[in-house]
CSV table of C-alpha atoms and ligand atoms in Angstrom, one decimal:
chain,number,residue,atom,x,y,z
T,1,MET,CA,-4.1,-17.8,-24.7
T,2,ARG,CA,-3.1,-18.2,-21.1
T,3,GLU,CA,-4.7,-21.2,-19.4
T,4,ASN,CA,-4.2,-23.7,-16.7
T,5,PHE,CA,-1.8,-21.1,-15.4
T,6,ILE,CA,-0.2,-21.3,-11.8
T,7,LEU,CA,-1.6,-18.7,-9.5
T,8,TYR,CA,-0.5,-17.7,-6.0
T,9,LEU,CA,-2.9,-15.6,-3.6
T,10,VAL,CA,-0.6,-13.5,-1.7
T,11,VAL,CA,-2.2,-12.9,1.6
T,12,PRO,CA,-0.8,-10.6,4.7
T,13,CYS,CA,-1.6,-11.4,7.9
T,14,TYR,CA,-0.9,-9.7,11.1
T,15,ASN,CA,-2.8,-10.7,14.0
T,16,GLU,CA,-5.4,-12.4,12.4
T,17,GLY,CA,-5.7,-15.5,14.4
T,18,GLU,CA,-9.6,-14.8,14.9
T,19,VAL,CA,-10.5,-15.0,11.0
T,20,LEU,CA,-8.0,-17.2,9.5
T,21,GLU,CA,-9.9,-20.5,9.9
T,22,ILE,CA,-13.1,-18.8,8.0
T,23,THR,CA,-10.5,-16.9,5.6
T,24,THR,CA,-8.7,-20.6,4.8
T,25,LYS,CA,-12.1,-22.0,4.2
T,26,ALA,CA,-13.6,-19.5,1.8
T,27,LEU,CA,-10.2,-19.4,0.1
T,28,ASN,CA,-10.0,-23.1,-0.2
T,29,GLU,CA,-13.2,-23.3,-1.9
T,30,LYS,CA,-12.5,-20.5,-3.7
T,31,MET,CA,-9.4,-21.9,-5.2
T,32,GLN,CA,-10.8,-25.5,-5.5
T,33,THR,CA,-13.5,-24.5,-7.9
T,34,LEU,CA,-11.1,-22.6,-10.1
T,35,ILE,CA,-8.5,-25.6,-10.1
T,36,LYS,CA,-11.5,-28.0,-11.2
T,37,ASN,CA,-12.8,-25.6,-13.8
T,38,ASN,CA,-9.1,-25.7,-15.5
T,39,VAL,CA,-9.0,-22.1,-15.1
T,40,ILE,CA,-5.9,-22.1,-12.9
T,41,SER,CA,-2.9,-25.3,-12.7
T,42,GLU,CA,-3.4,-27.3,-9.6
T,43,LYS,CA,0.0,-26.2,-8.8
T,44,SER,CA,-1.6,-22.9,-7.6
T,45,LYS,CA,-1.4,-22.0,-3.8
T,46,VAL,CA,-2.3,-19.6,-1.4
T,47,LEU,CA,0.3,-18.1,0.4
T,48,TYR,CA,-0.1,-16.6,4.0
T,49,VAL,CA,2.3,-14.1,4.9
T,50,ASN,CA,2.9,-14.0,8.7
T,51,ASP,CA,3.7,-10.0,9.4
T,52,GLY,CA,5.4,-10.3,12.7
T,53,SER,CA,2.0,-11.4,14.4
T,54,LYS,CA,1.8,-11.3,18.0
T,55,ASP,CA,-1.1,-13.8,18.3
T,56,ASN,CA,-1.0,-17.5,17.2
T,57,THR,CA,-1.6,-16.6,13.4
T,58,TRP,CA,1.8,-18.7,12.6
T,59,ASP,CA,0.9,-21.5,14.7
T,60,LEU,CA,-2.1,-21.5,12.8
T,61,ILE,CA,-0.8,-21.2,9.4
T,62,THR,CA,1.7,-24.0,10.3
T,63,LYS,CA,-1.4,-26.0,11.1
T,64,ILE,CA,-3.3,-25.4,8.0
T,65,HIS,CA,-0.3,-26.2,6.0
T,66,ASN,CA,0.2,-29.6,7.3
T,67,GLU,CA,-3.7,-30.2,6.9
T,68,ASN,CA,-4.0,-29.0,3.4
T,69,ASN,CA,-1.0,-28.5,1.0
T,70,LEU,CA,-2.8,-25.5,-1.0
T,71,PHE,CA,-1.5,-23.3,1.9
T,72,CYS,CA,1.8,-22.5,2.2
T,73,GLY,CA,3.5,-19.6,4.2
T,74,ILE,CA,6.2,-17.3,4.9
T,75,LYS,CA,7.2,-15.8,8.5
T,76,LEU,CA,8.7,-12.3,8.6
T,77,SER,CA,11.5,-11.8,11.3
T,78,ARG,CA,9.0,-8.9,12.8
T,79,ASN,CA,6.3,-6.5,11.6
T,80,ARG,CA,6.9,-4.7,9.0
T,81,GLY,CA,3.6,-3.4,7.5
T,82,THR,CA,1.1,-4.1,4.9
T,83,GLN,CA,3.3,-3.2,2.1
T,84,ASN,CA,6.4,-4.6,3.1
T,85,ALA,CA,4.5,-7.9,3.8
T,86,LEU,CA,2.7,-7.9,0.6
T,87,TYR,CA,6.1,-7.0,-1.2
T,88,ALA,CA,7.8,-10.1,0.4
T,89,GLY,CA,5.0,-12.4,-0.4
T,90,SER,CA,4.8,-11.4,-4.1
T,91,MET,CA,8.7,-11.5,-4.5
T,92,VAL,CA,8.3,-15.1,-2.9
T,93,ALA,CA,5.6,-16.0,-4.9
T,94,LYS,CA,7.2,-14.7,-8.2
T,95,GLU,CA,9.7,-17.7,-7.9
T,96,TYR,CA,7.0,-20.3,-8.4
T,97,ALA,CA,3.8,-18.5,-10.0
T,98,ASP,CA,3.0,-17.4,-13.7
T,99,VAL,CA,0.3,-14.5,-11.6
T,100,THR,CA,-0.3,-13.2,-7.9
T,101,ILE,CA,-3.5,-11.7,-6.5
T,102,SER,CA,-3.1,-10.3,-3.4
T,103,VAL,CA,-6.2,-10.3,-0.8
T,104,GLU,CA,-6.7,-9.0,2.7
T,105,ALA,CA,-6.9,-11.8,5.4
T,106,ASP,CA,-10.3,-10.4,6.6
T,107,LEU,CA,-12.1,-11.1,3.5
T,108,GLN,CA,-13.1,-7.3,3.2
T,109,ASP,CA,-12.0,-7.9,-0.7
T,110,ASP,CA,-15.0,-10.1,-2.1
T,111,ILE,CA,-13.6,-12.7,-3.2
T,112,ASN,CA,-15.1,-13.2,-6.5
T,113,VAL,CA,-13.4,-10.1,-7.6
T,114,ILE,CA,-10.7,-13.2,-8.4
T,115,ASP,CA,-12.8,-14.4,-11.2
T,116,LYS,CA,-13.2,-11.2,-13.0
T,117,MET,CA,-9.1,-10.4,-12.5
T,118,LEU,CA,-8.6,-14.0,-14.2
T,119,GLU,CA,-10.6,-12.8,-17.0
T,120,GLU,CA,-8.6,-10.0,-17.6
T,121,TYR,CA,-5.3,-11.7,-17.1
T,122,LYS,CA,-6.6,-14.2,-19.7
T,123,ASN,CA,-7.2,-11.1,-22.3
T,124,GLY,CA,-3.6,-9.9,-21.8
T,125,ALA,CA,-3.5,-7.6,-19.0
T,126,GLU,CA,-0.2,-7.8,-16.9
T,127,ILE,CA,-1.6,-5.7,-13.7
T,128,VAL,CA,-5.3,-5.6,-12.6
T,129,TYR,CA,-6.7,-3.4,-10.0
T,130,GLY,CA,-9.5,-4.3,-7.8
T,131,VAL,CA,-11.3,-1.2,-7.4
T,132,ARG,CA,-14.7,-1.0,-5.0
T,133,SER,CA,-17.5,0.0,-6.5
T,134,SER,CA,-18.7,2.1,-3.6
T,135,ARG,CA,-17.5,3.1,-0.1
T,136,LYS,CA,-21.1,2.5,1.4
T,137,LYS,CA,-19.9,0.2,4.1
T,138,ASP,CA,-16.9,2.0,5.4
T,139,THR,CA,-17.1,4.2,8.4
T,140,PHE,CA,-17.9,8.0,8.2
T,141,PHE,CA,-14.5,9.0,8.8
T,142,LYS,CA,-12.9,6.7,6.4
T,143,LYS,CA,-15.0,7.9,3.8
T,144,ILE,CA,-14.1,11.6,4.2
T,145,THR,CA,-10.0,11.1,4.9
T,146,ALA,CA,-10.1,8.5,2.0
T,147,GLY,CA,-11.9,11.3,-0.4
T,148,PHE,CA,-9.5,14.1,0.8
T,149,PHE,CA,-6.5,11.5,0.1
T,150,TYR,CA,-7.1,11.0,-3.3
T,151,LYS,CA,-8.1,14.1,-4.6
T,152,PHE,CA,-5.0,15.8,-2.6
T,153,MET,CA,-2.7,13.3,-4.8
T,154,ASN,CA,-4.2,13.8,-7.9
T,155,PHE,CA,-3.6,17.6,-7.2
T,156,ILE,CA,-0.1,17.5,-6.4
T,157,GLY,CA,0.7,15.0,-9.4
T,158,ILE,CA,0.6,11.7,-8.1
T,159,GLU,CA,-1.0,9.2,-10.5
T,160,MET,CA,-3.3,6.5,-8.6
T,161,VAL,CA,-6.1,4.6,-9.4
T,162,PRO,CA,-9.0,6.0,-6.8
T,163,ASN,CA,-10.6,3.3,-4.7
T,164,HIS,CA,-8.1,0.9,-5.7
T,165,SER,CA,-7.1,-0.9,-2.2
T,166,GLU,CA,-4.3,-3.5,-2.2
T,167,CYS,CA,-6.3,-5.9,-3.9
T,168,ARG,CA,-4.9,-6.2,-6.9
T,169,LEU,CA,-3.5,-9.1,-10.0
T,170,MET,CA,0.1,-9.3,-10.7
T,171,SER,CA,1.8,-11.3,-13.5
T,172,LYS,CA,5.0,-12.6,-13.4
T,173,LYS,CA,6.2,-10.1,-15.9
T,174,ALA,CA,4.8,-7.3,-13.8
T,175,LEU,CA,6.2,-8.3,-10.6
T,176,GLU,CA,9.9,-8.5,-12.5
T,177,GLY,CA,9.1,-4.6,-13.2
T,178,LEU,CA,8.3,-4.1,-9.5
T,179,GLU,CA,11.2,-5.8,-8.4
T,180,GLN,CA,13.6,-2.9,-10.2
T,181,PHE,CA,12.2,-0.4,-8.1
T,182,LYS,CA,14.8,-0.3,-5.4
T,183,GLU,CA,13.3,2.2,-3.3
T,184,ASN,CA,13.1,1.3,0.6
T,185,ASN,CA,10.2,3.5,1.4
T,186,LEU,CA,7.3,0.9,-0.2
T,187,PHE,CA,4.1,2.7,-1.4
T,188,LEU,CA,2.7,0.3,-4.0
T,189,ARG,CA,-0.4,2.4,-5.1
T,190,GLY,CA,2.1,5.1,-6.2
T,191,ILE,CA,5.0,2.2,-7.7
T,192,ILE,CA,2.7,-0.2,-9.7
T,193,PRO,CA,1.4,2.6,-12.0
T,194,GLN,CA,4.7,3.4,-13.1
T,195,ILE,CA,5.5,0.0,-14.1
T,196,GLY,CA,3.6,0.3,-17.1
T,197,TYR,CA,2.3,-2.8,-19.1
T,198,LYS,CA,-1.1,-3.6,-20.1
T,199,THR,CA,-3.5,-3.1,-17.1
T,200,SER,CA,-6.9,-3.2,-16.4
T,201,ILE,CA,-9.7,-2.6,-13.8
T,202,ALA,CA,-11.8,-5.0,-12.2
T,203,TYR,CA,-14.8,-4.0,-9.7
T,204,TYR,CA,-15.9,-5.5,-6.7
T,205,ASP,CA,-18.2,-4.6,-3.6
T,206,ARG,CA,-15.8,-4.3,-0.1
T,207,GLY,CA,-17.7,-5.7,2.8
T,208,GLU,CA,-17.0,-5.3,6.7
T,209,ARG,CA,-14.5,-7.5,8.4
T,210,VAL,CA,-15.4,-11.7,9.0
T,211,ALA,CA,-13.8,-10.9,12.5
T,212,GLY,CA,-11.0,-9.2,14.5
T,213,LYS,CA,-10.2,-5.6,14.6
T,214,THR,CA,-8.8,-3.3,11.9
T,215,LYS,CA,-4.9,-3.2,12.1
T,216,PHE,CA,-4.9,0.7,10.7
T,217,SER,CA,-4.8,3.2,13.3
T,218,LEU,CA,-5.1,6.8,12.5
T,219,LYS,CA,-1.3,6.7,13.1
T,220,LYS,CA,-0.8,4.1,10.4
T,221,MET,CA,-2.9,5.6,7.9
T,222,ILE,CA,-1.1,9.3,8.4
T,223,ASN,CA,2.3,7.7,8.1
T,224,PHE,CA,0.7,5.6,4.9
T,225,ALA,CA,-0.5,9.0,3.2
T,226,MET,CA,3.1,11.0,4.2
T,227,GLU,CA,4.9,7.8,2.5
T,228,GLY,CA,2.7,8.3,-0.6
T,229,ILE,CA,3.2,12.0,-0.6
T,230,ILE,CA,6.7,12.5,0.1
T,231,SER,CA,8.0,9.5,-1.7
T,232,PHE,CA,6.3,10.4,-5.2
T,233,SER,CA,6.2,14.2,-5.3
T,234,ILE,CA,8.1,17.5,-4.9
T,235,VAL,CA,5.2,19.5,-4.8
T,236,PRO,CA,5.0,20.2,-1.0
T,237,LEU,CA,8.4,21.8,-1.1
T,238,ARG,CA,7.9,23.7,-4.2
T,239,LEU,CA,4.9,25.1,-2.3
T,240,ILE,CA,7.2,26.1,0.5
T,241,SER,CA,9.3,28.2,-1.7
T,242,ALA,CA,5.9,29.6,-3.5
T,243,LEU,CA,5.0,30.5,0.2
T,244,GLY,CA,8.6,31.8,1.0
T,245,PHE,CA,8.2,34.0,-2.0
T,246,LEU,CA,4.9,35.2,-1.0
T,247,MET,CA,5.6,36.2,2.3
T,248,PHE,CA,8.5,38.1,1.4
T,249,LEU,CA,6.3,40.0,-1.2
T,250,ILE,CA,3.8,40.8,1.6
T,251,SER,CA,6.5,41.9,4.1
T,252,PHE,CA,8.3,44.2,1.6
T,253,ILE,CA,4.8,45.8,1.0
T,254,VAL,CA,3.8,46.1,4.3
T,255,LEU,CA,7.5,47.9,5.2
T,256,ILE,CA,7.0,50.0,2.5
T,257,CYS,CA,3.4,51.0,3.5
T,258,ASN,CA,4.7,51.5,7.1
T,259,VAL,CA,7.6,53.9,5.8
T,260,ILE,CA,4.9,56.0,4.3
T,261,LEU,CA,2.3,55.9,6.9
T,262,GLN,CA,5.3,56.7,9.1
T,263,GLN,CA,6.3,59.9,7.4
T,264,ILE,CA,2.4,60.7,7.3
T,265,ASN,CA,1.8,60.3,11.1
T,266,ASN,CA,4.1,59.7,13.4
T,267,ASN,CA,2.3,56.8,15.2
T,268,ILE,CA,2.3,53.3,14.0
T,269,SER,CA,4.5,51.3,16.1
T,270,ASP,CA,2.1,48.8,17.2
T,271,LEU,CA,3.8,46.3,19.7
T,272,CYS,CA,1.0,44.1,19.0
T,273,PHE,CA,1.3,43.7,15.4
T,274,ILE,CA,4.8,43.1,15.4
T,275,ILE,CA,4.6,40.1,18.0
T,276,THR,CA,1.7,38.4,15.6
T,277,THR,CA,4.1,38.8,12.6
T,278,ILE,CA,6.8,37.2,14.2
T,279,PHE,CA,5.0,34.3,15.6
T,280,LEU,CA,3.5,33.9,11.9
T,281,VAL,CA,6.7,34.2,10.2
T,282,SER,CA,8.1,31.6,12.8
T,283,GLY,CA,5.1,29.3,12.5
T,284,ILE,CA,5.5,29.4,8.6
T,285,GLN,CA,9.5,28.5,9.0
T,286,LEU,CA,9.0,25.8,11.4
T,287,LEU,CA,6.3,24.0,8.8
T,288,ALA,CA,8.9,24.5,6.1
T,289,LEU,CA,11.7,22.8,8.3
T,290,GLY,CA,9.4,20.3,9.3
T,291,ILE,CA,8.3,19.1,5.4
T,292,ILE,CA,12.1,19.4,4.3
T,293,GLY,CA,13.1,17.2,7.4
T,294,GLU,CA,10.7,15.0,6.4
T,295,TYR,CA,12.1,14.6,2.8
T,296,ILE,CA,15.6,14.4,4.6
T,297,GLY,CA,14.4,11.5,6.5
T,298,LYS,CA,13.5,9.5,3.6
T,299,ILE,CA,16.6,10.2,2.0
T,300,ASN,CA,18.1,8.9,5.4
T,301,TYR,CA,16.5,5.7,5.3
T,302,GLU,CA,17.2,5.2,1.3
T,303,VAL,CA,21.1,5.7,1.7
T,304,LYS,CA,20.9,3.2,4.6
T,305,LYS,CA,19.6,0.6,2.4
T,306,ARG,CA,18.4,-1.9,4.8
T,307,PRO,CA,16.4,-4.6,3.6
T,308,ARG,CA,12.8,-4.4,3.3
T,309,TYR,CA,12.0,-7.6,5.4
T,310,ILE,CA,13.9,-10.6,6.5
T,311,ILE,CA,12.1,-14.1,6.4
T,312,GLU,CA,12.6,-16.2,9.4
T,313,GLU,CA,10.7,-19.3,8.4
T,314,GLU,CA,9.0,-20.7,5.2
T,315,LEU,CA,6.5,-23.4,4.6
T,316,LEU,CA,6.9,-23.9,1.2
T,317,LYS,CA,10.0,-26.5,0.8
T,318,GLN,CA,8.4,-28.7,-1.5
T,319,ASN,CA,6.7,-25.8,-3.7
T,320,LYS,CA,9.3,-26.1,-6.3
T,321,GLU,CA,9.4,-29.9,-6.2
T,322,ILE,CA,5.6,-30.1,-7.0
T,323,ASN,CA,6.4,-27.4,-9.7
T,324,ASP,CA,9.5,-29.6,-11.3
T,325,GLU,CA,7.4,-32.9,-10.8
T,326,LYS,CA,4.0,-31.9,-12.3
T,327,ASN,CA,6.3,-30.3,-15.4
V,1,LIG,N1,-1.7,-6.3,7.8
V,1,LIG,C1,-0.3,-6.3,7.7
V,1,LIG,N2,0.9,-5.7,8.7
V,1,LIG,C2,0.2,-4.7,9.3
V,1,LIG,C3,-1.0,-4.5,9.1
V,1,LIG,C4,-1.9,-4.6,8.4
V,1,LIG,O1,0.2,-7.5,6.9
V,1,LIG,O2,1.0,-4.1,9.9
V,1,LIG,C5,-2.6,-6.6,7.0
V,1,LIG,C6,-3.9,-7.2,7.8
V,1,LIG,O3,-3.7,-8.6,8.3
V,1,LIG,C7,-5.1,-7.3,6.6
V,1,LIG,C8,-4.4,-6.2,5.5
V,1,LIG,O4,-3.1,-5.8,5.9
V,1,LIG,O5,-5.0,-8.5,5.8
V,1,LIG,C9,-4.9,-5.3,5.6
V,1,LIG,O6,-5.4,-4.6,7.2
V,1,LIG,P1,-6.8,-4.3,7.9
V,1,LIG,O7,-7.9,-5.2,7.2
V,1,LIG,O8,-6.5,-4.4,9.4
V,1,LIG,O9,-6.9,-3.1,7.1
V,1,LIG,P2,-8.3,-2.0,6.9
V,1,LIG,O10,-8.8,-3.1,5.9
V,1,LIG,O11,-9.3,-1.9,8.3
V,1,LIG,O12,-7.8,-0.7,6.1
V,2,LIG,MG1,-9.4,-4.9,6.1
């Protein structure tokens, strides 16, 4: 039976100065209750990951850490994006914790899901996916794009848990599994189902941000979707081959028809038709080249084996000592 385990909440923060105090208050209450009820160990912590924020986020994290040692933090050397920030936090937390749960800094994920996730963990799950029960509070645009995204991913054969954001529980064992995935292009929602082990789902309501603005521009959303598709599927490359074959077949038939028609009446040379065809074919070729280029670009990044993140500062020097002392 799993009990009195060390939980680390991993919270990525990018320019979250406006919400951090509110978040800290809510997470503090939640963690204290869990500690008091002996659900989690008193060695449990909240780990803020400052993802190269340009505002006062790191100063706030330092202040919060000095006032309350339930909170600790790491500072990445620059902005690396949510996926890398989450990964960095999880890998650091793995050294101290039995289990981690990732939550957004803006409290959009209802934090009561933590209790449900811990229940599942107690019952033996190594990974628990937080799944939003509805998208009522999302903007119309986000609803449409998200719906299309999951359908498309499913269509090209990428295994993903629908409506699961980045809110998830991972045991130490699952994190050790994750560590073995060496790819540089991180798409956690695609990688994590590949780890295996016993998994489970916890449903929650997703609200609006308590303060501040979303850090996900349309550009970031498109990059994220591309990352998922290119890192997990070669179906787009196959579609190109299929398209190429189809084009060849159609042109071949058109050519035969032309030759036959020319034999019947000597008047088929249509410049407009030819130009349109050239444009059509060039367009398809450019598209195909673009998609191949995307894959080559990813390979280029992978072979360089650049670090996913660099930690500039840490506010967790005593965490190991606390663990050792209390053992
Ligand atoms: N975030 C991050 N790095 C980034 C962008 C976002 O660490 O480059 C964090 C952000 O602080 C938040 C979480 O990732 O805790 C989700 O971001 P946000 O709430 O802006 O996204 P949305 O919920 O609107 O999709
Ligand atoms: Mg958010």
